[in-house]
Every structure is written in C-alpha cells, then in structure tokens.
JSON list of C-alpha atoms in Angstrom, two decimals:
[
{"chain": "C", "resi": 308, "resn": "MET", "atom": "CA", "xyz": [0.29, 6.63, -13.75]},
{"chain": "C", "resi": 309, "resn": "ASP", "atom": "CA", "xyz": [-1.22, 9.49, -11.77]},
{"chain": "C", "resi": 310, "resn": "VAL", "atom": "CA", "xyz": [-1.57, 8.80, -7.90]},
{"chain": "C", "resi": 311, "resn": "PHE", "atom": "CA", "xyz": [-5.20, 7.39, -6.81]},
{"chain": "C", "resi": 312, "resn": "GLU", "atom": "CA", "xyz": [-7.18, 6.23, -4.35]},
{"chain": "C", "resi": 313, "resn": "ILE", "atom": "CA", "xyz": [-8.08, 2.41, -3.49]},
{"chain": "C", "resi": 314, "resn": "SER", "atom": "CA", "xyz": [-10.11, 0.71, -0.86]},
{"chain": "C", "resi": 315, "resn": "VAL", "atom": "CA", "xyz": [-8.99, -3.36, 0.49]},
{"chain": "C", "resi": 316, "resn": "ASP", "atom": "CA", "xyz": [-11.85, -4.49, 3.02]},
{"chain": "C", "resi": 317, "resn": "ASP", "atom": "CA", "xyz": [-12.33, -0.71, 3.99]},
{"chain": "C", "resi": 318, "resn": "GLU", "atom": "CA", "xyz": [-8.93, -0.24, 4.48]},
{"chain": "C", "resi": 319, "resn": "LEU", "atom": "CA", "xyz": [-8.01, 3.37, 2.31]},
{"chain": "C", "resi": 320, "resn": "PHE", "atom": "CA", "xyz": [-4.56, 3.27, 0.79]},
{"chain": "C", "resi": 321, "resn": "ARG", "atom": "CA", "xyz": [-3.36, 6.40, -1.78]},
{"chain": "C", "resi": 322, "resn": "ILE", "atom": "CA", "xyz": [-0.78, 5.18, -4.75]},
{"chain": "C", "resi": 323, "resn": "SER", "atom": "CA", "xyz": [1.97, 6.94, -6.40]},
{"chain": "C", "resi": 324, "resn": "GLU", "atom": "CA", "xyz": [4.77, 6.36, -8.02]},
{"chain": "C", "resi": 325, "resn": "ARG", "atom": "CA", "xyz": [8.25, 7.88, -7.60]},
{"chain": "C", "resi": 326, "resn": "TYR", "atom": "CA", "xyz": [11.78, 6.49, -9.42]},
{"chain": "C", "resi": 327, "resn": "GLN", "atom": "CA", "xyz": [15.19, 5.65, -7.23]},
{"chain": "C", "resi": 328, "resn": "PRO", "atom": "CA", "xyz": [17.82, 7.52, -6.91]},
{"chain": "C", "resi": 329, "resn": "ASP", "atom": "CA", "xyz": [19.22, 4.70, -8.82]},
{"chain": "C", "resi": 330, "resn": "GLY", "atom": "CA", "xyz": [16.42, 5.47, -10.93]},
{"chain": "C", "resi": 331, "resn": "ARG", "atom": "CA", "xyz": [13.79, 2.39, -10.82]},
{"chain": "C", "resi": 332, "resn": "LEU", "atom": "CA", "xyz": [10.37, 3.05, -10.15]},
{"chain": "C", "resi": 333, "resn": "SER", "atom": "CA", "xyz": [8.54, 2.21, -6.77]},
{"chain": "C", "resi": 334, "resn": "CYS", "atom": "CA", "xyz": [5.09, 2.81, -5.49]},
{"chain": "C", "resi": 335, "resn": "ASP", "atom": "CA", "xyz": [4.66, 4.58, -2.21]},
{"chain": "C", "resi": 336, "resn": "TYR", "atom": "CA", "xyz": [1.21, 3.71, -0.29]},
{"chain": "C", "resi": 337, "resn": "SER", "atom": "CA", "xyz": [-0.07, 5.52, 2.56]},
{"chain": "C", "resi": 338, "resn": "TRP", "atom": "CA", "xyz": [-2.66, 4.24, 4.39]},
{"chain": "C", "resi": 339, "resn": "LEU", "atom": "CA", "xyz": [-5.19, 7.28, 4.86]},
{"chain": "C", "resi": 340, "resn": "ASN", "atom": "CA", "xyz": [-7.55, 5.33, 7.61]},
{"chain": "C", "resi": 341, "resn": "GLY", "atom": "CA", "xyz": [-4.54, 3.15, 9.30]},
{"chain": "C", "resi": 342, "resn": "PRO", "atom": "CA", "xyz": [-2.81, 3.31, 12.84]},
{"chain": "C", "resi": 343, "resn": "ALA", "atom": "CA", "xyz": [-0.58, 6.22, 13.56]},
{"chain": "C", "resi": 344, "resn": "VAL", "atom": "CA", "xyz": [-3.01, 8.81, 12.60]},
{"chain": "C", "resi": 345, "resn": "GLY", "atom": "CA", "xyz": [-3.13, 7.63, 8.41]},
{"chain": "C", "resi": 346, "resn": "THR", "atom": "CA", "xyz": [0.96, 8.85, 8.07]},
{"chain": "C", "resi": 347, "resn": "TYR", "atom": "CA", "xyz": [1.44, 4.29, 8.19]},
{"chain": "C", "resi": 348, "resn": "GLY", "atom": "CA", "xyz": [2.31, 2.19, 4.95]},
{"chain": "C", "resi": 349, "resn": "PHE", "atom": "CA", "xyz": [4.70, 1.02, 2.67]},
{"chain": "C", "resi": 350, "resn": "THR", "atom": "CA", "xyz": [6.39, 1.29, -0.37]},
{"chain": "C", "resi": 351, "resn": "ILE", "atom": "CA", "xyz": [6.95, -1.14, -3.27]},
{"chain": "C", "resi": 352, "resn": "GLY", "atom": "CA", "xyz": [10.49, -1.31, -5.14]},
{"chain": "C", "resi": 353, "resn": "ARG", "atom": "CA", "xyz": [10.42, -2.70, -8.30]},
{"chain": "C", "resi": 354, "resn": "SER", "atom": "CA", "xyz": [13.63, -4.35, -8.69]},
{"chain": "C", "resi": 355, "resn": "GLY", "atom": "CA", "xyz": [12.73, -5.48, -12.66]},
{"chain": "C", "resi": 356, "resn": "GLY", "atom": "CA", "xyz": [12.66, -3.41, -15.42]},
{"chain": "C", "resi": 357, "resn": "GLU", "atom": "CA", "xyz": [14.12, -0.66, -17.14]},
{"chain": "C", "resi": 358, "resn": "ALA", "atom": "CA", "xyz": [15.82, 1.82, -15.19]},
{"chain": "C", "resi": 359, "resn": "ALA", "atom": "CA", "xyz": [13.84, 5.40, -15.82]},
{"chain": "C", "resi": 360, "resn": "PRO", "atom": "CA", "xyz": [15.97, 6.41, -18.88]},
{"chain": "C", "resi": 361, "resn": "ASN", "atom": "CA", "xyz": [15.06, 3.00, -20.88]},
{"chain": "C", "resi": 362, "resn": "ASP", "atom": "CA", "xyz": [11.66, 3.04, -19.59]},
{"chain": "C", "resi": 363, "resn": "SER", "atom": "CA", "xyz": [9.48, 5.21, -21.75]},
{"chain": "C", "resi": 364, "resn": "ASP", "atom": "CA", "xyz": [7.09, 2.97, -22.15]},
{"chain": "C", "resi": 365, "resn": "GLY", "atom": "CA", "xyz": [6.19, 1.98, -18.58]},
{"chain": "C", "resi": 366, "resn": "ALA", "atom": "CA", "xyz": [7.24, -1.29, -18.69]},
{"chain": "C", "resi": 367, "resn": "SER", "atom": "CA", "xyz": [8.29, -1.44, -14.92]},
{"chain": "C", "resi": 368, "resn": "ARG", "atom": "CA", "xyz": [4.84, -0.39, -14.26]},
{"chain": "C", "resi": 369, "resn": "MET", "atom": "CA", "xyz": [2.55, -2.45, -12.61]},
{"chain": "C", "resi": 370, "resn": "SER", "atom": "CA", "xyz": [-0.70, -2.65, -13.28]},
{"chain": "C", "resi": 371, "resn": "ARG", "atom": "CA", "xyz": [-3.84, -1.61, -10.90]},
{"chain": "C", "resi": 372, "resn": "GLU", "atom": "CA", "xyz": [-4.86, -5.29, -10.20]},
{"chain": "C", "resi": 373, "resn": "ALA", "atom": "CA", "xyz": [-1.53, -5.93, -9.23]},
{"chain": "C", "resi": 374, "resn": "LEU", "atom": "CA", "xyz": [-1.25, -2.73, -6.59]},
{"chain": "C", "resi": 375, "resn": "VAL", "atom": "CA", "xyz": [-4.58, -3.66, -5.49]},
{"chain": "C", "resi": 376, "resn": "GLU", "atom": "CA", "xyz": [-2.85, -7.40, -4.54]},
{"chain": "C", "resi": 377, "resn": "GLU", "atom": "CA", "xyz": [-0.18, -5.83, -3.28]},
{"chain": "C", "resi": 378, "resn": "ALA", "atom": "CA", "xyz": [-2.32, -3.65, -0.68]},
{"chain": "C", "resi": 379, "resn": "ARG", "atom": "CA", "xyz": [-4.63, -7.30, 0.43]},
{"chain": "C", "resi": 380, "resn": "SER", "atom": "CA", "xyz": [-0.92, -9.34, 0.60]},
{"chain": "C", "resi": 381, "resn": "PHE", "atom": "CA", "xyz": [-0.07, -6.06, 3.51]},
{"chain": "C", "resi": 382, "resn": "LEU", "atom": "CA", "xyz": [-3.51, -5.91, 5.26]},
{"chain": "C", "resi": 383, "resn": "ASP", "atom": "CA", "xyz": [-3.26, -9.82, 5.19]},
{"chain": "C", "resi": 384, "resn": "SER", "atom": "CA", "xyz": [0.59, -9.86, 6.94]},
{"chain": "C", "resi": 385, "resn": "PHE", "atom": "CA", "xyz": [-0.31, -6.82, 9.00]},
{"chain": "C", "resi": 386, "resn": "TYR", "atom": "CA", "xyz": [-3.45, -8.28, 10.73]},
{"chain": "C", "resi": 387, "resn": "ALA", "atom": "CA", "xyz": [-1.85, -11.76, 10.88]},
{"chain": "C", "resi": 388, "resn": "ALA", "atom": "CA", "xyz": [-1.04, -12.96, 14.65]},
{"chain": "C", "resi": 389, "resn": "GLY", "atom": "CA", "xyz": [2.15, -12.32, 15.41]},
{"chain": "C", "resi": 390, "resn": "GLY", "atom": "CA", "xyz": [2.37, -9.28, 12.11]},
{"chain": "C", "resi": 391, "resn": "VAL", "atom": "CA", "xyz": [3.25, -5.88, 12.03]},
{"chain": "C", "resi": 392, "resn": "GLY", "atom": "CA", "xyz": [-0.51, -4.55, 13.78]},
{"chain": "C", "resi": 393, "resn": "GLU", "atom": "CA", "xyz": [-0.77, -6.82, 16.63]},
{"chain": "C", "resi": 394, "resn": "GLU", "atom": "CA", "xyz": [3.20, -5.75, 17.61]},
{"chain": "C", "resi": 395, "resn": "ASP", "atom": "CA", "xyz": [3.44, -2.51, 16.91]},
{"chain": "C", "resi": 396, "resn": "PHE", "atom": "CA", "xyz": [0.05, -0.89, 17.03]},
{"chain": "C", "resi": 397, "resn": "PRO", "atom": "CA", "xyz": [-2.11, -3.11, 19.31]},
{"chain": "C", "resi": 398, "resn": "ASP", "atom": "CA", "xyz": [-5.17, -0.57, 19.46]},
{"chain": "C", "resi": 399, "resn": "HIS", "atom": "CA", "xyz": [-5.86, -0.75, 15.84]},
{"chain": "C", "resi": 400, "resn": "ILE", "atom": "CA", "xyz": [-8.99, -2.13, 14.81]},
{"chain": "C", "resi": 401, "resn": "PRO", "atom": "CA", "xyz": [-9.54, -3.03, 11.28]},
{"chain": "C", "resi": 402, "resn": "THR", "atom": "CA", "xyz": [-11.48, -0.52, 10.01]},
{"chain": "C", "resi": 403, "resn": "ARG", "atom": "CA", "xyz": [-14.24, -2.80, 8.87]},
{"chain": "C", "resi": 404, "resn": "ILE", "atom": "CA", "xyz": [-14.25, -4.10, 12.20]},
{"chain": "C", "resi": 405, "resn": "HIS", "atom": "CA", "xyz": [-14.52, -0.84, 14.09]},
{"chain": "C", "resi": 406, "resn": "GLY", "atom": "CA", "xyz": [-17.34, 0.77, 11.15]},
{"chain": "C", "resi": 407, "resn": "ASN", "atom": "CA", "xyz": [-19.60, -2.33, 12.44]},
{"chain": "C", "resi": 408, "resn": "ILE", "atom": "CA", "xyz": [-19.74, -1.23, 15.89]},
{"chain": "C", "resi": 409, "resn": "GLY", "atom": "CA", "xyz": [-22.59, -0.03, 17.00]},
{"chain": "C", "resi": 410, "resn": "GLY", "atom": "CA", "xyz": [-24.41, -0.15, 13.34]}
]
C-alpha cells in the first residue's frame, strides 16, 4: 500500500504501513491537523494474517474502508467525554468546529 491521506469529519490523517520486527503488518496514522502540532497519531497492529514472508499477496492488509473506519473510531473515542482529547489536550478544538468559527 502506498502512503495516502484521508479526511474524516475534517480531520486529516496520513496512513502508512510497516512491518513490525516479528514480521506482522501495522498501519501508522499521523493526525496531520490534530493536537501537538500534527505530531499525534496512533498505530493499528495486525494480529491476524501471516507474517511478511508468507504474506506476499497482502492477506493481512486492511481495506481502505476499514482503515477509514479505524480513524473514525479513534476520533469518536478521542473526543468522547473523559477521552484522551478532554484529558490530555483540553485546548484542542475539532477542525469541523474550529473551521466554522467566524464563518
């Protein structure tokens, strides 16, 4: 999979794949317009599927739709009452709200 960007509720993520030391595939999400000057993000480790040498057909890869859904789920929990956003980044405002200020 090539590195690509998605938008979920006006939040922008860059998604890339990498293999863990044990050969399992993971997906890294960089939250481009998120808190901490865009350096915050998360990783989805794939526990299923084959390790890299036996995964030449990409069987452990997630579909683009599944990758988008992971970002949506992350945002839901981040912005939930008592979530990481409220606790660790209280000054962070969702882009969909911030972008509408004055407009």
